[in-house]
XYZ file of C-alpha atoms in Angstrom:
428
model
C -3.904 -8.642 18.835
C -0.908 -10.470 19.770
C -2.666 -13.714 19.534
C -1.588 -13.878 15.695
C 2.163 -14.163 16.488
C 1.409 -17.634 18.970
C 1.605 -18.906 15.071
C 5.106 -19.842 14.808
C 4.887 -19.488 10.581
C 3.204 -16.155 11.004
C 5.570 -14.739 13.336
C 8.558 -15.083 11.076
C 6.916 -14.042 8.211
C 5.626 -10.730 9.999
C 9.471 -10.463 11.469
C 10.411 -10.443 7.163
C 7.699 -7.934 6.804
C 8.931 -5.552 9.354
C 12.150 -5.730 8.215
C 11.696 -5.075 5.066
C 9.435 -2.070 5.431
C 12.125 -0.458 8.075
C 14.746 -0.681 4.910
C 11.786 0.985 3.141
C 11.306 3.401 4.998
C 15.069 4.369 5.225
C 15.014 3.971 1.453
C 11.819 7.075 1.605
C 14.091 9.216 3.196
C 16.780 8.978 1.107
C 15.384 9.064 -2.178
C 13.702 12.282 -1.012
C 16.975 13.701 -0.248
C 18.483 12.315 -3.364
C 15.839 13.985 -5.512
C 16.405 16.976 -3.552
C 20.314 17.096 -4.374
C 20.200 16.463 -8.576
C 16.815 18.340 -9.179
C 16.370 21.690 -5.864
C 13.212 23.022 -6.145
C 12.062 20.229 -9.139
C 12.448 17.359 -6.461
C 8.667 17.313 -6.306
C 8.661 16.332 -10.330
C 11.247 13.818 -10.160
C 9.781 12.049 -7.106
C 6.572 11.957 -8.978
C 7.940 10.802 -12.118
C 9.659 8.263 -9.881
C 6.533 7.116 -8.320
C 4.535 6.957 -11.535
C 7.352 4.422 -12.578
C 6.751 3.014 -9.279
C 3.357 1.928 -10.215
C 3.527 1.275 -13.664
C 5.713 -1.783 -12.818
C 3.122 -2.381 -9.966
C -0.104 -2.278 -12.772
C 1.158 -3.412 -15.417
C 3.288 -6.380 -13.966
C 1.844 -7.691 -11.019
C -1.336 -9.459 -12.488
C 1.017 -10.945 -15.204
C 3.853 -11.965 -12.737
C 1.170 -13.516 -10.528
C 0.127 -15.533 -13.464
C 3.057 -16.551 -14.173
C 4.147 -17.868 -10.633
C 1.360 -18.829 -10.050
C 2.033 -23.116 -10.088
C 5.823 -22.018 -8.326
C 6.481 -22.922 -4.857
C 5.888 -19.389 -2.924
C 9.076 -19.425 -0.781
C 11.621 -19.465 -3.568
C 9.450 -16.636 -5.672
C 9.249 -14.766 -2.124
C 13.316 -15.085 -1.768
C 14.084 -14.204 -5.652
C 11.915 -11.146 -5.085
C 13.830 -9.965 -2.026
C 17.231 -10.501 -3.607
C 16.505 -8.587 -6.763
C 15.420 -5.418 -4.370
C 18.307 -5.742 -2.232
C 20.621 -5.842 -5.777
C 18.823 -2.605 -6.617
C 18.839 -0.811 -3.420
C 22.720 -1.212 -3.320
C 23.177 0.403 -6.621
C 21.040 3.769 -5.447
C 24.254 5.392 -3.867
C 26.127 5.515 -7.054
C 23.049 7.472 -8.984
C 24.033 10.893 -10.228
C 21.566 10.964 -13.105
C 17.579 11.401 -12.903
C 17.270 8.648 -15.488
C 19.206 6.579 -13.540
C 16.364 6.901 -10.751
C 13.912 5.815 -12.608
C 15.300 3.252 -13.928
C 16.574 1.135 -10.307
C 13.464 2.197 -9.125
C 11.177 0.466 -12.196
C 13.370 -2.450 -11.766
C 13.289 -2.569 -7.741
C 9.671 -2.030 -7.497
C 8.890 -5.046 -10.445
C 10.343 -7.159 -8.005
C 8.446 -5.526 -4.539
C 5.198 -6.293 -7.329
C 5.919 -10.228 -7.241
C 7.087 -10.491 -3.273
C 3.863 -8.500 -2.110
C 0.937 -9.962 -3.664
C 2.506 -13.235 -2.878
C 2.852 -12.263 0.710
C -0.254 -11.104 1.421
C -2.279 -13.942 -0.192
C -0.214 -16.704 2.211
C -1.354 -14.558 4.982
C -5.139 -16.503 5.038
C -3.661 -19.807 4.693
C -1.387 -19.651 7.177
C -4.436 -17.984 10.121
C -7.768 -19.685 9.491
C -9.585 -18.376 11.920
C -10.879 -15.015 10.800
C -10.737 -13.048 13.869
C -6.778 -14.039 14.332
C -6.820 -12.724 10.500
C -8.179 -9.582 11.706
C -5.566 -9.133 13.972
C -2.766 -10.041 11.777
C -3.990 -7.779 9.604
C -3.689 -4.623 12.550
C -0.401 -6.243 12.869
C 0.477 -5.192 9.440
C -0.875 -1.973 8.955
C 1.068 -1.744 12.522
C 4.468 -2.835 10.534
C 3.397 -0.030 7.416
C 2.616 2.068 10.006
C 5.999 1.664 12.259
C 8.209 1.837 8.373
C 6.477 5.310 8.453
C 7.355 6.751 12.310
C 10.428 4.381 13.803
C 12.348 4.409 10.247
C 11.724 8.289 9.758
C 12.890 9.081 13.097
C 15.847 6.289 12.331
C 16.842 8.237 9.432
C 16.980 11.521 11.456
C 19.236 10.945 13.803
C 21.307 8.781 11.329
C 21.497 11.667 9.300
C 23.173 13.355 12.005
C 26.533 11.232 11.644
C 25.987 10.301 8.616
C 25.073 10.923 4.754
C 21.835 9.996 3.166
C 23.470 8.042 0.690
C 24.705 5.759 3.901
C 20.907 5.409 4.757
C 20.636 2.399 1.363
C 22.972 0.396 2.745
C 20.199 -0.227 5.704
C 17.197 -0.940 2.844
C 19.873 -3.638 1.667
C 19.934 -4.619 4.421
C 16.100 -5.326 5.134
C 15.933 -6.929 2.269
C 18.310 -9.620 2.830
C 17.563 -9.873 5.967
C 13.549 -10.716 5.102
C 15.356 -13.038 2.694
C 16.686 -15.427 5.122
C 13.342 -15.243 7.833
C 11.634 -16.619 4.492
C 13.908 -19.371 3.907
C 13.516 -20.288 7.243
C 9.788 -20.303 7.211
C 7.628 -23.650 6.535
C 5.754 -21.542 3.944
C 2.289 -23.210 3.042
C 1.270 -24.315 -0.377
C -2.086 -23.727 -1.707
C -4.613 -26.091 -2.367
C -4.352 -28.398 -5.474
C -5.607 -26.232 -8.254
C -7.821 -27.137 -10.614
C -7.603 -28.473 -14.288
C -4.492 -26.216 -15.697
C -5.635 -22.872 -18.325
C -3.653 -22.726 -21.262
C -4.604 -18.792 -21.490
C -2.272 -16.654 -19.522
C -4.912 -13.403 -20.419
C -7.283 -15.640 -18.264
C -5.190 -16.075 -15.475
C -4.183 -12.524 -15.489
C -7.476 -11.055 -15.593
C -8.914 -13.506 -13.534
C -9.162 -11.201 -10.058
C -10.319 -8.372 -11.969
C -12.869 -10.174 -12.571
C -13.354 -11.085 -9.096
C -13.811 -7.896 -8.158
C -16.248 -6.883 -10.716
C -19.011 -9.740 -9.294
C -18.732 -7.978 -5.817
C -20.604 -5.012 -4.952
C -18.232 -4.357 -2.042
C -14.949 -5.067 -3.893
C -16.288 -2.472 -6.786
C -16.987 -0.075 -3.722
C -13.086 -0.983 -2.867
C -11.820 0.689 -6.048
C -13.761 4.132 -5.523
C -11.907 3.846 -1.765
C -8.631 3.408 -3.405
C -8.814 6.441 -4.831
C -9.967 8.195 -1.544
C -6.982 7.228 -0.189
C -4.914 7.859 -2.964
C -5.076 11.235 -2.662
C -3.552 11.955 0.647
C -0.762 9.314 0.301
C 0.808 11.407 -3.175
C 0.430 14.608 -1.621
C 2.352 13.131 1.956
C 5.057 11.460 -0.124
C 5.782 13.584 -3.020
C 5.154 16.929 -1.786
C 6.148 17.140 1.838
C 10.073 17.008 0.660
C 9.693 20.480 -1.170
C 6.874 21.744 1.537
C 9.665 21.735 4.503
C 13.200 21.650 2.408
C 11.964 24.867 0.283
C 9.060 26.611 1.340
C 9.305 26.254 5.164
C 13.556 25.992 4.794
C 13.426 23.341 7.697
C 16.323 20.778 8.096
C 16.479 17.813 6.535
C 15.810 15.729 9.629
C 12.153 17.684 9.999
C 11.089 15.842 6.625
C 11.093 12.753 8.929
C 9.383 14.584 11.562
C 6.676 15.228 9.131
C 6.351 11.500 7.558
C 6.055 9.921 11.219
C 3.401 12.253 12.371
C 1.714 10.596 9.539
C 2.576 7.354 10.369
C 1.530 8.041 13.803
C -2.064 8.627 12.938
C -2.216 5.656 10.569
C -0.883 3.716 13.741
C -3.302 4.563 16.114
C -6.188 3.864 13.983
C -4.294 0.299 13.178
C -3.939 -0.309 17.368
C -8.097 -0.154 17.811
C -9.527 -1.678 14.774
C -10.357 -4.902 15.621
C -12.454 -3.935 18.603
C -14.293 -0.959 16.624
C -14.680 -3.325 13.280
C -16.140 -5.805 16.099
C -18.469 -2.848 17.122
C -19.199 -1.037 13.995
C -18.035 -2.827 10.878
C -16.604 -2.924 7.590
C -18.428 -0.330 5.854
C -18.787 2.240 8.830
C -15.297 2.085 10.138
C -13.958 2.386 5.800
C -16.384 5.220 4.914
C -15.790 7.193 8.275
C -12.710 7.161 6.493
C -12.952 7.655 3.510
C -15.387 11.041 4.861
C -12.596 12.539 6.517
C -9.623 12.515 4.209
C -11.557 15.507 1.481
C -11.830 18.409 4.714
C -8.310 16.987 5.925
C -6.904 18.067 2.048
C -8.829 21.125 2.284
C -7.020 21.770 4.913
C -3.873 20.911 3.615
C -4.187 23.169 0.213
C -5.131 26.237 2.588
C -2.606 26.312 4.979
C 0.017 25.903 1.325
C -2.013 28.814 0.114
C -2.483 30.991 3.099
C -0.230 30.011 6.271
C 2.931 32.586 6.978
C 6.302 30.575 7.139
C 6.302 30.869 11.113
C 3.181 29.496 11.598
C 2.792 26.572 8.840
C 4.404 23.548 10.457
C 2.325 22.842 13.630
C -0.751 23.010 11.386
C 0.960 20.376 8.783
C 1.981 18.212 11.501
C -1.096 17.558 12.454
C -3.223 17.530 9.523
C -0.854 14.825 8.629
C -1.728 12.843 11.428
C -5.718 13.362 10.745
C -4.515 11.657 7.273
C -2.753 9.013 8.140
C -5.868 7.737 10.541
C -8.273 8.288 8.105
C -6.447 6.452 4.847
C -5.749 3.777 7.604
C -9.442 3.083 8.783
C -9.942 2.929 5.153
C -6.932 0.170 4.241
C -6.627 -1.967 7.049
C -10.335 -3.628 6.920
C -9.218 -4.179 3.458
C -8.259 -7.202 2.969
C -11.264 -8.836 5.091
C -12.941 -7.792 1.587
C -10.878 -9.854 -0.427
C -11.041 -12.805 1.886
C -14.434 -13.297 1.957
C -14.665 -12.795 -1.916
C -11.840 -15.095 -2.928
C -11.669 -19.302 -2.872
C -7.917 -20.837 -1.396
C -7.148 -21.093 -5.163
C -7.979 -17.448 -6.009
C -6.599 -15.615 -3.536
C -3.217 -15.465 -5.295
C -5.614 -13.680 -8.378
C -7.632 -11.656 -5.616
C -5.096 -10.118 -3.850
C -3.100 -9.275 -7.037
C -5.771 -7.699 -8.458
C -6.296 -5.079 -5.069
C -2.609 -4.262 -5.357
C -2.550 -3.472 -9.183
C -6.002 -1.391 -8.810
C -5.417 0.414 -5.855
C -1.795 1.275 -7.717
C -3.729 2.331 -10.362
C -5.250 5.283 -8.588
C -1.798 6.279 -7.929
C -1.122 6.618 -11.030
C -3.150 9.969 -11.022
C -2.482 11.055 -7.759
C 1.227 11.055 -7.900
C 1.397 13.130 -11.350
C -1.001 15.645 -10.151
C 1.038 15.928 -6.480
C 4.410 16.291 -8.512
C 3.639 17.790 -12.032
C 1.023 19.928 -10.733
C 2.743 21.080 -7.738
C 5.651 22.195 -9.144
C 3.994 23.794 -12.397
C 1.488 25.830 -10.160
C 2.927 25.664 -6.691
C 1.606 23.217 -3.777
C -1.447 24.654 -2.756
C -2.872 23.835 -6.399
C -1.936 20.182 -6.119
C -3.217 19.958 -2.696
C -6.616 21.424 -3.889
C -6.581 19.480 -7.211
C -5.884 16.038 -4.893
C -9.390 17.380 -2.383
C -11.085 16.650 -5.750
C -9.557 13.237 -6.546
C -10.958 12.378 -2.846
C -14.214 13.643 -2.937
C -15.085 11.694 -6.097
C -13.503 8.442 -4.864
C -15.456 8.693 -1.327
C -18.337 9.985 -3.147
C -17.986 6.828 -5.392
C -17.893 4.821 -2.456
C -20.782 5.820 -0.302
C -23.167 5.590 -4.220
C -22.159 2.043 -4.441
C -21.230 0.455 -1.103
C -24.810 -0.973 -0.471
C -26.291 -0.646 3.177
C -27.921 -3.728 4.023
C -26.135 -7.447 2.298
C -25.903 -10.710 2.662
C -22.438 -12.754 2.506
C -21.854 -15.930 4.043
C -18.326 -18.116 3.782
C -20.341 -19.530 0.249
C -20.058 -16.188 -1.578
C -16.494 -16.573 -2.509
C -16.006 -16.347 -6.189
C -14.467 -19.358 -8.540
C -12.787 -19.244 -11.403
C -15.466 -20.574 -13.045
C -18.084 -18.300 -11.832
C -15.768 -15.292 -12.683
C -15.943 -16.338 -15.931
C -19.853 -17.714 -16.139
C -21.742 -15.494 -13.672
C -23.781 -12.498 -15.535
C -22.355 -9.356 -13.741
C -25.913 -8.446 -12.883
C -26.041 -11.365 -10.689
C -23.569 -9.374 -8.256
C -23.056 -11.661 -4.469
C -24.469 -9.997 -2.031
C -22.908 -9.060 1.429
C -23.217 -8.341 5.199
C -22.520 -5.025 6.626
């Protein structure tokens, strides 16, 4: 797996990644605790509120921001990004208003919608060959992975000399700090693109498109929603789950979030030898089948389990999450790969980020709204739901036997001309 870093270009970019997602993940922490301070018991609402902002800006903005950057050199759109989020991490210690959340945290996450699309797309250019692209691509659900169990447990003894409000000062940090590894970085261009589109719609809606001729991208979008589920219920509820129904310290939220993590990681740590064995669509829909009995799970010990006896059972029903979302994420963006040309995969990435957002825009109201109208258990139940119709959706469409080859990649032209009936078939 290490392989991937021998590229000199790739190494410092996944150095900017990590350190990024470390101030991140101290930036999780925080806001948790912040929510916890101005709203008690209504945390859970604001943090979904929060979150629904979150990925509104991610939606709504990303395809268009793509669209518009598209023709831009990549580094100095990459550095502009990180600079904006740094600007709006350092004003988070100085909130004392909900509105005021949601308002940094629109703005910060506009700019996190233009760096990571961006990112992620440079990724194939810069590792051609595609089993060093599997690896990288461990690599980075490793770096998600280690934002969600080294920054956690960061944050927990931090928080023992320290204030939360301290703990933003170290997401500035990671943001200027992924900055400068960018600049530098002899960041690739893409290939010459082709005659210019006057229509912006066209560019904007061009991976959408994308996705719509591919049978396996289409079964991508009922697997966002899978793992939709699990993510809103570990983010927005686990804050109010140990601060107010279990009454455990502050540092045990961490606790909670890395056993997560640490599931997701050591699913990341084996899947290019079981993708090898098994591929794409076993390893995603193995998944995808665990994560509804995992929530089940979840909603009865909220409904049932004593105070006493509640934790070990969450601890590690949150790890049997975080390894199922990640065999589900990780193979990914192999998907999109195959399905996009060197000019498209600006469009084609975009287009995975704003739709698998979009399921979060569900699964974050229900996780906040409904858990603190009718108490976690409810949410937790109402989120089993979300996931068995998105895995449902997935094994219905994901077709058994395809073909795909390196021609199946979708141009702009075909996006545009190809009947949707005439869907590219795949492998796997």
């Amino acid at each position: 797996m290490l392989t991937a870093l021998r590229n000199r270009v790739f190494a410092r970019m996944f150095g900017a990644q990590i350190v990024a997602l470390a101030g991140t993940g101290l930036l999780t922490i925080a806001l948790g605790l912040l929510a916890y301070d101005l709203a008690g018991s209504h945390a859970g609402a604001v943090l979904g509120t929060a979150l629904t902002i979150k990925m509104l800006a991610y939606v709504g903005l990303a395809p268009v921001i793509t669209a518009l950057v598209a023709r831009l050199p990549k580094k100095p759109v990459l550095i502009g990004a990180d600079l904006v989020r740094a600007a709006m991490a350092l004003c988070l210690p100085f909130i004392t208003e909900t509105w005021q959340i949601y308002a940094v945290i629109f703005l910060l996450q506009s700019a996190s919608a233009t760096f990571t699309p961006a990112f992620q797309s440079l990724i194939p250019l810069i590792l051609k060959d595609p089993r060093d692209y599997t690896y990288a691509l461990s690599l980075s659900r490793l770096a998600y992975d280690m934002e969600a169990l080294v920054s956690p447990a960061a944050a927990a003894m931090l928080l023992t000399v320290m204030s939360y409000h301290e703990l933003f000062i170290g997401t500035v940090a990671g943001f200027l700090i992924s900055a400068t590894l960018v600049a530098v970085t002899a960041v690739p261009r893409p290939g010459a693109p082709g005659e210019p589109r006057p229509s912006l719609w066209h560019r904007t809606t061009l991976g959408t498109r994308i996705f719509w001729r591919h049978r396996r991208l289409r079964s991508l979008l009922a697997l966002n929603l899978a793992v939709a589920a699990p993510t809103a219920l570990v983010l927005v509820n686990t804050v109010v789950y140990v601060r107010d129904v279990l009454h455990r310290p502050g540092s045990d939220l961490a606790v909670a979030l890395a056993c997560f993590g640490a599931g997701s990681m050591a699913v990341a740590l084996t899947v290019p030898r079981i993708l090898d064995r098994f591929g794409d669509r076993a390893v995603m829909l193995t998944g995808a089948a665990l994560i509804p009995p995992a929530l089940a799970g979840a909603a009865a010990v909220m409904f049932l389990a004593s105070e006493g006896a509640a934790w070990w059972p969450l601890l590690g029903l949150w790890v049997v999450l975080g390894a199922a979302t990640s065999a589900v994420t990780t193979p990914s963006s192999r998907l999109l790969r195959e399905a996009a040309t060197e000019n498209t995969l600006p469009y084609v990435f975009t287009a995975q980020f704003s739709l698998s957002h979009a399921c979060y825009l569900l699964s974050y109201p229900v996780a906040g709204w409904i858990g603190a109208a009718a108490g976690l258990g409810w949410a937790a139940a109402a989120l089993t739901i979300l996931a068995i119709l998105g895995s449902a959706g997935a094994f219905l469409s994901w077709p058994r036997k395809t073909a795909s080859g390196p021609g199946d990649a979708v141009t702009e032209e075909q996006a545009i001309e190809q009947p949707a009936e005439q869907s590219v078939q795949r492998r796997h």
